[in-house]
Amino acid sequence: MNSRQAPLRWDLFCRVVDNHGDLGVCWRLARRLIALGAASVRLWIDDDSALVWMAPTAEPGVTVERWREPLPHEVAGDVVVEAFGCDPPAGFVAAMAARERPPVWINLEYLSAEPYVARSHGLASPQQGGPARGLLKWFFYPGFTPDTGGLLLEDGLPEARAAHDAQAWLGERGLAALPGSRRVSLFCYEQPALAGWLDAWSAEGAPTTTLYLTPGHATRQAIAWLGAPLEPGRRARRGPLELCALPWLPQPDYDRLLWSCDLNLVRGEDSLVRALWAARPLVWQIYPQHDGAHLAKLDAFFDLHFGATADARLRVAWRHWNDPGAPAATSDALFEPAGRALAADAAKRLAAQQVSLGDLGSRLYAFAVAKR
């Protein structure tokens, strides 16, 4: 059945842990499901404060509901998605089990390029006890291959990106870069390597760089390095480096910032996917784990992104950006002609490849229809 012919009612559960990525993914998914023909999407969230800037306008068909326990008198929709294993409230799960025709229950997992994703995608987990007893939970894995769930992508993005005028867009928002400068966006967690890269970019004789700082860690660390305040909308100059502090941007504006830059330094999952769709050189800061498991995930994505063409210096730079214990590395390989061309070609190739595979929203909708 074509997913657009099945106007399903969706419940999407999201917990905001300590960053904005989970909510960013869920809001984009909710909008995508409506675009695909969903009758409605209820986004259950424990902290919706970031939606004030992330999505300042309402989306017809999407309602934002406060996650509370219990959820009294709530009737589950046709499909229930828990984002990243967040476990819906027990009372809601009991209401799911009580339905004559239980909803399709899907756990939307984290994105990875590791081999286990294809093996685990689409598997069912029969629930043996508690309020979920008798229900099936399906595992849906985003990924980069045809045997995974794909990546979130809205209709028309490649065409809009191709028509984007970076200089005009930046100028209209008071974000014009220094003439002839390299444009770099920065969205990061705590980043021990940042001060060294700022030192290099601000050194006498270095190429001119305009660095767009997102709020949070990026701006705080830049202020500490600068030794002076830097409010949103203001700029500071240190040698050939100009720092431009941004306010929190709505998702469409952040996407276009990525389209406008020569290099995007991104973190987590949502901004990584948006940087991929920008088809521009990027460096990914993966969410750090104390046991170091994130580094294997980083290497898997690096290998997928660059393939056999990878320059060893690019790998060293990526690893230094993610591992304080790794050998020190500069960003030179990202800007020198050979490394820059390689990174640009890899970005364009991967973006085109992922577009050809189809998007996560369409695959998820078709998956839910097939399981009903």
Coordinates of N, CA and C in Angstrom, one line a residue, residues 77-303:
G77 N -2.8 6.1 19.3 CA -3.1 6.2 17.9 C -2.8 4.9 17.2
D78 N -2.7 4.9 15.9 CA -2.5 3.7 15.1 C -1.0 3.3 15.1
V79 N -0.1 4.2 15.4 CA 1.3 4.0 15.4 C 1.9 4.7 16.6
V80 N 2.7 4.0 17.4 CA 3.4 4.7 18.5 C 4.9 4.5 18.3
V81 N 5.6 5.7 18.3 CA 7.0 5.7 18.1 C 7.7 6.2 19.3
E82 N 8.6 5.4 19.9 CA 9.4 5.9 21.0 C 10.8 6.2 20.4
A83 N 11.2 7.5 20.6 CA 12.5 7.9 20.0 C 13.6 7.5 20.9
F84 N 14.5 6.7 20.4 CA 15.8 6.4 21.1 C 15.5 5.7 22.4
G85 N 14.6 4.8 22.4 CA 14.4 3.9 23.6 C 13.9 4.6 24.8
C86 N 13.0 5.6 24.6 CA 12.6 6.5 25.8 C 11.5 5.9 26.6
D87 N 10.9 4.7 26.3 CA 9.9 4.0 27.1 C 8.7 4.9 27.4
P88 N 7.6 4.8 26.6 CA 6.4 5.5 26.9 C 5.9 5.2 28.3
P89 N 5.1 6.0 28.9 CA 4.5 5.8 30.3 C 3.8 4.4 30.3
A90 N 3.9 3.8 31.5 CA 3.3 2.4 31.6 C 1.8 2.5 31.4
G91 N 1.1 3.5 31.8 CA -0.3 3.6 31.6 C -0.7 3.7 30.1
F92 N 0.1 4.4 29.4 CA -0.1 4.5 28.0 C 0.1 3.2 27.3
V93 N 1.2 2.5 27.7 CA 1.4 1.2 27.1 C 0.3 0.2 27.4
A94 N -0.3 0.3 28.6 CA -1.4 -0.5 29.0 C -2.6 -0.2 28.1
A95 N -2.8 1.1 27.8 CA -3.9 1.4 26.9 C -3.7 0.9 25.5
M96 N -2.4 0.8 25.1 CA -2.1 0.2 23.8 C -2.5 -1.2 23.8
A97 N -2.1 -2.0 24.8 CA -2.4 -3.4 24.9 C -3.9 -3.7 25.0
A98 N -4.7 -2.7 25.5 CA -6.1 -2.9 25.7 C -6.9 -2.7 24.4
R99 N -6.3 -2.1 23.4 CA -7.0 -1.9 22.2 C -7.3 -3.2 21.5
E100 N -8.4 -3.3 20.8 CA -8.8 -4.5 20.1 C -7.7 -4.8 19.0
R101 N -7.3 -3.7 18.4 CA -6.2 -3.8 17.4 C -5.1 -2.9 17.9
P102 N -4.1 -3.5 18.5 CA -3.1 -2.6 19.1 C -2.3 -1.8 18.1
P103 N -1.8 -0.7 18.4 CA -1.0 0.1 17.5 C 0.3 -0.6 17.1
V104 N 0.9 -0.2 16.0 CA 2.2 -0.6 15.7 C 3.2 0.2 16.6
W105 N 4.0 -0.5 17.3 CA 4.9 0.1 18.3 C 6.3 0.0 17.7
I106 N 7.0 1.2 17.5 CA 8.3 1.2 16.9 C 9.3 2.0 17.8
N107 N 10.4 1.4 18.0 CA 11.5 2.1 18.7 C 12.4 2.6 17.6
L108 N 12.5 4.0 17.4 CA 13.4 4.6 16.5 C 14.7 4.7 17.1
E109 N 15.7 4.1 16.6 CA 17.0 4.0 17.2 C 17.9 5.1 16.7
Y110 N 19.1 5.1 17.3 CA 20.1 6.1 17.0 C 20.8 5.8 15.6
L111 N 21.3 6.8 15.0 CA 22.0 6.6 13.7 C 23.4 6.1 13.9
S112 N 23.8 5.2 13.0 CA 25.1 4.7 13.0 C 25.4 4.0 11.6
A113 N 26.7 4.1 11.3 CA 27.2 3.4 10.0 C 27.8 2.0 10.3
E114 N 27.7 1.6 11.6 CA 28.3 0.3 12.0 C 27.4 -0.9 11.4
P115 N 28.1 -2.0 11.2 CA 27.4 -3.2 10.5 C 26.2 -3.7 11.2
Y116 N 26.1 -3.6 12.6 CA 25.0 -4.2 13.3 C 23.7 -3.5 12.9
V117 N 23.7 -2.3 12.4 CA 22.5 -1.6 12.1 C 21.6 -2.4 11.1
A118 N 22.3 -2.8 10.0 CA 21.5 -3.6 8.9 C 21.0 -4.9 9.5
R119 N 21.8 -5.5 10.4 CA 21.3 -6.8 11.0 C 20.2 -6.6 11.9
S120 N 20.1 -5.5 12.6 CA 19.1 -5.2 13.6 C 17.8 -4.5 13.1
H121 N 18.0 -3.8 12.0 CA 16.8 -3.0 11.5 C 15.6 -3.9 11.1
G122 N 14.5 -3.5 11.6 CA 13.2 -4.2 11.3 C 12.9 -5.4 12.1
L123 N 13.7 -5.7 13.2 CA 13.5 -6.9 14.0 C 12.4 -6.6 15.0
A124 N 11.7 -7.6 15.4 CA 10.6 -7.5 16.4 C 11.1 -8.0 17.7
S125 N 10.5 -7.4 18.8 CA 10.8 -7.8 20.1 C 9.5 -8.1 20.9
P126 N 9.1 -9.3 21.0 CA 7.8 -9.7 21.7 C 8.0 -9.3 23.2
Q127 N 7.0 -8.6 23.7 CA 7.0 -8.1 25.1 C 6.4 -9.2 26.0
Q128 N 7.2 -9.6 27.0 CA 6.8 -10.8 27.7 C 6.1 -10.5 29.1
G129 N 6.3 -9.3 29.6 CA 5.7 -9.0 30.9 C 5.3 -7.5 31.0
G130 N 4.7 -7.3 32.2 CA 4.3 -5.9 32.5 C 3.1 -5.5 31.7
P131 N 2.8 -4.2 31.6 CA 1.7 -3.7 30.8 C 1.8 -3.9 29.3
A132 N 3.0 -4.2 28.9 CA 3.2 -4.4 27.4 C 3.1 -5.9 27.0
R133 N 2.8 -6.7 28.0 CA 2.7 -8.1 27.7 C 1.8 -8.4 26.5
G134 N 2.3 -9.2 25.5 CA 1.6 -9.5 24.3 C 1.8 -8.6 23.2
L135 N 2.4 -7.5 23.4 CA 2.6 -6.5 22.3 C 4.0 -6.8 21.6
L136 N 4.1 -6.4 20.4 CA 5.3 -6.4 19.6 C 5.9 -5.0 19.5
K137 N 7.2 -4.9 19.8 CA 7.9 -3.7 19.6 C 8.9 -3.9 18.4
W138 N 8.9 -3.0 17.4 CA 9.7 -3.2 16.2 C 10.9 -2.2 16.3
F139 N 12.0 -2.6 15.9 CA 13.2 -1.7 15.9 C 13.5 -1.2 14.5
F140 N 13.6 0.1 14.5 CA 13.8 0.8 13.2 C 15.0 1.7 13.3
Y141 N 16.0 1.3 12.5 CA 17.3 1.9 12.6 C 17.6 2.9 11.4
P142 N 17.8 4.2 11.6 CA 18.3 5.0 10.6 C 19.6 4.5 10.1
G143 N 20.0 4.8 8.9 CA 21.3 4.3 8.3 C 21.5 4.8 6.9
F144 N 22.6 4.3 6.3 CA 23.1 4.8 5.1 C 23.0 3.8 3.9
T145 N 22.4 2.7 4.2 CA 22.3 1.6 3.1 C 20.9 1.2 2.9
P146 N 20.6 0.6 1.8 CA 19.2 0.2 1.4 C 18.5 -0.7 2.5
D147 N 19.3 -1.4 3.2 CA 18.7 -2.4 4.2 C 18.6 -1.7 5.6
T148 N 18.6 -0.4 5.7 CA 18.4 0.3 6.9 C 17.2 1.3 6.7
G149 N 17.0 2.1 7.7 CA 15.8 3.1 7.6 C 16.1 4.4 6.9
G150 N 17.3 4.6 6.5 CA 17.6 5.9 5.7 C 17.8 7.1 6.7
L151 N 17.7 8.2 6.1 CA 17.9 9.5 6.8 C 16.7 10.4 6.6
L152 N 16.4 11.3 7.5 CA 15.3 12.2 7.4 C 15.6 13.2 6.3
L153 N 14.7 13.4 5.4 CA 14.8 14.3 4.3 C 13.4 14.8 3.9
E154 N 13.3 16.1 3.8 CA 12.0 16.6 3.3 C 12.0 16.8 1.8
D155 N 10.8 16.8 1.2 CA 10.7 17.0 -0.3 C 11.3 18.3 -0.7
G156 N 12.0 18.3 -1.8 CA 12.5 19.6 -2.4 C 13.7 20.1 -1.9
L157 N 14.4 19.4 -0.9 CA 15.6 20.0 -0.3 C 16.7 20.1 -1.3
P158 N 17.0 19.1 -2.1 CA 18.2 19.2 -3.1 C 18.0 20.4 -4.0
E159 N 16.7 20.6 -4.4 CA 16.5 21.7 -5.4 C 16.6 23.1 -4.7
A160 N 16.1 23.2 -3.4 CA 16.3 24.4 -2.7 C 17.7 24.7 -2.4
R161 N 18.5 23.7 -2.1 CA 19.9 23.9 -1.8 C 20.6 24.4 -3.1
A162 N 20.3 23.8 -4.2 CA 20.9 24.2 -5.4 C 20.6 25.7 -5.8
A163 N 19.4 26.1 -5.4 CA 19.0 27.5 -5.7 C 19.5 28.5 -4.7
H164 N 20.1 28.0 -3.6 CA 20.5 28.9 -2.5 C 21.6 29.9 -2.9
D165 N 21.4 31.1 -2.5 CA 22.4 32.2 -2.7 C 23.0 32.5 -1.4
A166 N 24.2 31.9 -1.1 CA 24.8 32.0 0.3 C 25.1 33.5 0.6
Q167 N 25.7 34.2 -0.3 CA 26.0 35.6 0.1 C 24.8 36.5 0.3
A168 N 23.8 36.3 -0.5 CA 22.6 37.1 -0.3 C 21.9 36.7 1.0
W169 N 21.8 35.4 1.3 CA 21.1 34.9 2.5 C 21.8 35.5 3.7
L170 N 23.2 35.4 3.8 CA 23.9 35.9 4.9 C 23.8 37.4 5.0
G171 N 23.8 38.1 3.9 CA 23.8 39.5 4.0 C 22.4 40.0 4.5
E172 N 21.3 39.4 4.1 CA 20.0 39.8 4.5 C 19.8 39.6 6.0
R173 N 20.6 38.8 6.6 CA 20.5 38.5 8.1 C 21.6 39.2 8.9
G174 N 22.4 40.1 8.2 CA 23.5 40.7 8.9 C 24.6 39.8 9.3
L175 N 24.8 38.8 8.5 CA 25.8 37.8 8.8 C 26.9 37.7 7.7
A176 N 27.0 38.7 6.9 CA 27.9 38.7 5.8 C 29.3 38.4 6.3
A177 N 30.1 37.6 5.6 CA 31.4 37.2 6.0 C 32.4 38.3 5.5
L178 N 33.6 38.2 6.1 CA 34.7 39.1 5.7 C 35.0 38.8 4.2
P179 N 35.3 39.8 3.4 CA 35.6 39.6 2.0 C 36.6 38.5 1.8
G180 N 36.3 37.6 0.9 CA 37.3 36.5 0.6 C 37.6 35.5 1.7
S181 N 36.8 35.5 2.8 CA 37.1 34.7 3.9 C 36.5 33.3 3.7
R182 N 37.1 32.4 4.5 CA 36.6 31.0 4.6 C 35.4 31.1 5.6
R183 N 34.3 30.5 5.3 CA 33.1 30.6 6.2 C 33.0 29.2 6.9
V184 N 33.0 29.3 8.2 CA 32.9 28.0 9.0 C 31.8 28.2 10.0
S185 N 31.0 27.1 10.2 CA 30.0 27.1 11.2 C 30.5 26.1 12.3
L186 N 30.1 26.5 13.6 CA 30.5 25.6 14.7 C 29.4 25.4 15.6
F187 N 29.0 24.1 15.8 CA 28.0 23.6 16.7 C 28.7 22.4 17.4
C188 N 29.0 22.5 18.7 CA 29.8 21.5 19.3 C 29.4 21.2 20.8
Y189 N 29.8 20.1 21.3 CA 29.8 19.8 22.7 C 31.1 20.5 23.3
E190 N 31.4 20.2 24.6 CA 32.6 20.7 25.1 C 33.7 20.2 24.2
Q191 N 34.6 21.1 23.8 CA 35.6 20.7 22.7 C 37.0 21.2 23.1
P192 N 37.8 20.2 23.6 CA 39.1 20.6 24.1 C 40.0 21.0 22.9
A193 N 39.8 20.6 21.7 CA 40.6 21.0 20.6 C 40.3 22.4 20.0
L194 N 39.2 23.0 20.4 CA 38.8 24.2 19.8 C 39.8 25.3 20.0
A195 N 40.4 25.5 21.2 CA 41.3 26.6 21.4 C 42.5 26.6 20.5
G196 N 43.0 25.4 20.2 CA 44.2 25.2 19.3 C 43.8 25.6 17.9
W197 N 42.6 25.3 17.5 CA 42.2 25.6 16.1 C 42.0 27.1 16.0
L198 N 41.4 27.7 17.1 CA 41.2 29.2 17.1 C 42.6 29.9 17.0
D199 N 43.5 29.4 17.8 CA 44.9 30.0 17.8 C 45.4 30.0 16.3
A200 N 45.3 28.8 15.7 CA 45.8 28.7 14.3 C 45.1 29.6 13.3
W201 N 43.8 29.7 13.5 CA 43.0 30.6 12.5 C 43.3 32.1 12.8
S202 N 43.7 32.4 14.0 CA 43.9 33.8 14.3 C 45.4 34.3 14.2
A203 N 46.2 33.3 13.8 CA 47.7 33.6 13.7 C 48.0 34.6 12.6
E204 N 49.0 35.4 12.7 CA 49.4 36.3 11.7 C 49.7 35.5 10.4
G205 N 49.2 36.0 9.3 CA 49.5 35.3 8.0 C 48.5 34.2 7.7
A206 N 47.6 33.8 8.6 CA 46.7 32.8 8.3 C 45.6 33.4 7.4
P207 N 44.9 32.5 6.6 CA 43.8 33.0 5.7 C 42.7 33.6 6.6
T208 N 42.0 34.5 6.0 CA 40.9 35.1 6.7 C 39.7 34.1 6.9
T209 N 39.2 34.0 8.1 CA 38.1 33.1 8.4 C 37.0 33.8 9.2
T210 N 35.8 33.6 8.8 CA 34.6 34.0 9.5 C 34.0 32.8 10.2
L211 N 34.0 32.8 11.5 CA 33.5 31.6 12.3 C 32.1 31.9 12.9
Y212 N 31.1 31.2 12.5 CA 29.7 31.4 13.0 C 29.5 30.5 14.2
L213 N 29.3 31.1 15.4 CA 29.2 30.4 16.6 C 27.8 30.2 17.0
T214 N 27.3 29.0 17.2 CA 26.0 28.7 17.7 C 26.0 28.9 19.2
P215 N 24.8 29.2 19.8 CA 24.8 29.3 21.3 C 25.2 28.0 22.0
G216 N 25.5 28.2 23.3 CA 25.9 27.0 24.0 C 27.4 26.9 24.1
H217 N 27.9 25.6 24.0 CA 29.3 25.3 24.2 C 30.2 26.1 23.2
A218 N 29.8 26.2 22.0 CA 30.6 26.9 21.0 C 30.9 28.4 21.4
T219 N 29.8 29.1 21.7 CA 30.0 30.5 22.1 C 30.7 30.6 23.4
R220 N 30.4 29.8 24.4 CA 31.0 29.9 25.7 C 32.5 29.7 25.6
Q221 N 32.9 28.6 24.8 CA 34.3 28.3 24.7 C 35.1 29.4 23.9
A222 N 34.4 30.0 22.9 CA 35.0 31.1 22.2 C 35.2 32.3 23.0
I223 N 34.2 32.6 23.9 CA 34.3 33.7 24.8 C 35.5 33.5 25.8
A224 N 35.6 32.3 26.3 CA 36.8 32.0 27.2 C 38.1 32.2 26.5
W225 N 38.2 31.8 25.2 CA 39.4 31.9 24.4 C 39.7 33.4 24.2
L226 N 38.6 34.1 23.8 CA 38.7 35.6 23.5 C 39.1 36.4 24.7
G227 N 38.5 36.0 25.9 CA 38.7 36.8 27.1 C 37.9 38.0 27.1
A228 N 36.7 38.0 26.4 CA 35.9 39.2 26.4 C 34.4 38.7 26.1
P229 N 33.4 39.5 26.5 CA 32.1 39.1 26.2 C 31.8 39.1 24.7
L230 N 30.8 38.3 24.3 CA 30.4 38.3 22.9 C 28.9 37.9 22.9
E231 N 28.1 38.9 22.7 CA 26.6 38.7 22.8 C 26.1 38.2 21.4
P232 N 25.0 37.5 21.4 CA 24.4 37.1 20.1 C 24.2 38.3 19.2
G233 N 24.5 38.1 17.9 CA 24.4 39.2 17.0 C 25.7 40.1 16.9
R234 N 26.6 39.9 17.8 CA 27.8 40.7 17.8 C 29.0 40.0 17.2
R235 N 30.1 40.7 16.9 CA 31.2 40.1 16.3 C 32.5 40.6 17.1
A236 N 33.5 39.8 16.9 CA 34.8 40.1 17.5 C 35.9 39.7 16.5
R237 N 37.0 40.4 16.5 CA 38.1 40.2 15.5 C 39.4 39.9 16.3
R238 N 40.0 38.8 15.9 CA 41.4 38.5 16.4 C 42.2 38.2 15.2
G239 N 43.0 39.1 14.8 CA 43.9 38.9 13.6 C 43.0 38.6 12.4
P240 N 43.3 37.6 11.6 CA 42.5 37.2 10.4 C 41.2 36.5 10.7
L241 N 40.9 36.2 12.0 CA 39.7 35.5 12.4 C 38.7 36.4 13.0
E242 N 37.5 36.3 12.4 CA 36.3 37.0 12.9 C 35.3 36.0 13.5
L243 N 34.9 36.3 14.7 CA 33.9 35.5 15.4 C 32.6 36.1 15.4
C244 N 31.6 35.4 14.9 CA 30.2 35.9 14.8 C 29.3 35.1 15.7
A245 N 28.8 35.7 16.8 CA 27.9 34.9 17.7 C 26.5 35.0 17.2
L246 N 25.9 33.8 17.1 CA 24.5 33.7 16.6 C 23.5 33.5 17.7
P247 N 22.3 33.9 17.5 CA 21.2 33.5 18.4 C 20.8 32.1 18.0
W248 N 20.0 31.5 18.8 CA 19.4 30.2 18.4 C 18.6 30.4 17.2
L249 N 18.8 29.5 16.2 CA 18.2 29.6 14.9 C 17.1 28.6 14.7
P250 N 16.0 29.0 14.1 CA 15.0 28.0 13.7 C 15.6 26.9 12.8
Q251 N 15.1 25.7 12.7 CA 15.7 24.7 11.9 C 15.9 25.1 10.5
P252 N 15.0 25.7 9.8 CA 15.2 26.1 8.4 C 16.4 27.0 8.2
D253 N 16.6 28.0 9.2 CA 17.7 28.9 9.1 C 19.0 28.2 9.4
Y254 N 19.0 27.3 10.4 CA 20.3 26.5 10.6 C 20.7 25.7 9.4
D255 N 19.7 25.1 8.7 CA 20.0 24.4 7.5 C 20.7 25.3 6.5
R256 N 20.1 26.4 6.3 CA 20.7 27.4 5.3 C 22.0 27.9 5.7
L257 N 22.3 28.0 7.0 CA 23.6 28.4 7.4 C 24.6 27.4 7.0
L258 N 24.2 26.1 7.1 CA 25.1 25.0 6.7 C 25.4 25.1 5.2
W259 N 24.3 25.4 4.4 CA 24.4 25.5 3.0 C 25.4 26.6 2.6
S260 N 25.5 27.6 3.5 CA 26.3 28.8 3.2 C 27.8 28.8 3.6
C261 N 28.2 27.7 4.2 CA 29.5 27.7 4.8 C 30.4 26.7 4.0
D262 N 31.7 27.0 4.0 CA 32.7 26.2 3.4 C 33.1 25.0 4.2
L263 N 32.9 25.0 5.5 CA 33.2 23.9 6.4 C 32.2 24.0 7.5
N264 N 31.6 22.8 7.9 CA 30.6 22.8 9.0 C 31.1 21.8 10.0
L265 N 31.3 22.3 11.2 CA 31.7 21.6 12.4 C 30.4 21.3 13.2
V266 N 30.0 20.0 13.2 CA 28.7 19.7 13.7 C 28.8 18.6 14.8
R267 N 27.7 18.5 15.6 CA 27.7 17.5 16.7 C 26.5 16.7 16.6
G268 N 26.5 15.5 17.3 CA 25.4 14.7 17.5 C 24.8 14.2 16.2
E269 N 23.5 13.9 16.2 CA 22.8 13.3 15.1 C 22.1 14.2 14.1
D270 N 21.2 15.1 14.7 CA 20.4 15.9 13.8 C 21.3 16.8 12.9
S271 N 22.3 17.5 13.6 CA 23.1 18.4 12.8 C 24.0 17.7 11.8
L272 N 24.4 16.5 12.2 CA 25.2 15.7 11.2 C 24.4 15.4 9.9
V273 N 23.2 15.0 10.1 CA 22.3 14.7 8.9 C 22.1 16.0 8.1
R274 N 21.9 17.1 8.8 CA 21.7 18.3 8.0 C 22.9 18.8 7.3
A275 N 24.1 18.5 7.9 CA 25.4 18.8 7.3 C 25.6 17.9 6.1
L276 N 25.1 16.7 6.1 CA 25.2 15.8 5.0 C 24.4 16.3 3.8
W277 N 23.2 16.8 4.1 CA 22.3 17.3 3.1 C 22.9 18.6 2.5
A278 N 23.7 19.3 3.3 CA 24.3 20.6 2.8 C 25.4 20.3 1.7
A279 N 25.9 19.0 1.7 CA 26.8 18.6 0.7 C 28.1 19.5 0.7
R280 N 28.5 19.9 1.9 CA 29.7 20.7 2.1 C 30.6 19.9 3.0
P281 N 31.9 20.2 3.0 CA 32.9 19.5 3.9 C 32.4 19.7 5.3
L282 N 32.6 18.7 6.1 CA 32.2 18.7 7.5 C 33.2 17.9 8.4
V283 N 33.1 18.2 9.7 CA 33.8 17.4 10.7 C 32.7 17.2 11.8
W284 N 32.6 15.9 12.2 CA 31.5 15.5 13.1 C 32.1 15.3 14.5
Q285 N 31.6 15.9 15.5 CA 31.9 15.6 16.9 C 30.8 14.7 17.4
I286 N 31.1 13.5 17.6 CA 30.1 12.5 18.0 C 29.9 12.6 19.5
Y287 N 28.7 12.2 20.0 CA 28.4 12.3 21.4 C 29.3 11.4 22.2
P288 N 30.1 12.0 23.1 CA 31.1 11.2 23.8 C 30.6 10.2 24.8
Q289 N 31.1 9.0 24.8 CA 30.8 8.0 25.8 C 32.0 7.7 26.6
H290 N 31.8 7.4 27.9 CA 33.0 7.3 28.8 C 33.8 6.0 28.5
D291 N 33.2 5.0 27.9 CA 33.9 3.8 27.6 C 34.7 3.9 26.3
G292 N 34.5 5.0 25.6 CA 35.2 5.1 24.3 C 34.5 4.5 23.1
A293 N 33.3 3.9 23.3 CA 32.6 3.2 22.3 C 32.2 4.1 21.1
H294 N 32.2 5.4 21.4 CA 31.8 6.4 20.3 C 32.9 6.4 19.2
L295 N 34.1 6.1 19.5 CA 35.2 6.2 18.6 C 35.0 5.2 17.4
A296 N 34.6 4.0 17.8 CA 34.3 3.0 16.7 C 33.2 3.5 15.8
K297 N 32.2 4.1 16.4 CA 31.1 4.6 15.6 C 31.6 5.8 14.7
L298 N 32.5 6.6 15.2 CA 33.1 7.7 14.5 C 33.8 7.1 13.3
D299 N 34.7 6.1 13.5 CA 35.5 5.5 12.5 C 34.6 4.9 11.4
A300 N 33.5 4.3 11.8 CA 32.6 3.7 10.8 C 32.0 4.7 9.9
F301 N 31.6 5.8 10.4 CA 31.1 6.9 9.6 C 32.2 7.5 8.7
F302 N 33.3 7.8 9.3 CA 34.4 8.3 8.5 C 34.7 7.5 7.3
D303 N 34.8 6.1 7.5 CA 35.1 5.2 6.4 C 34.0 5.3 5.3

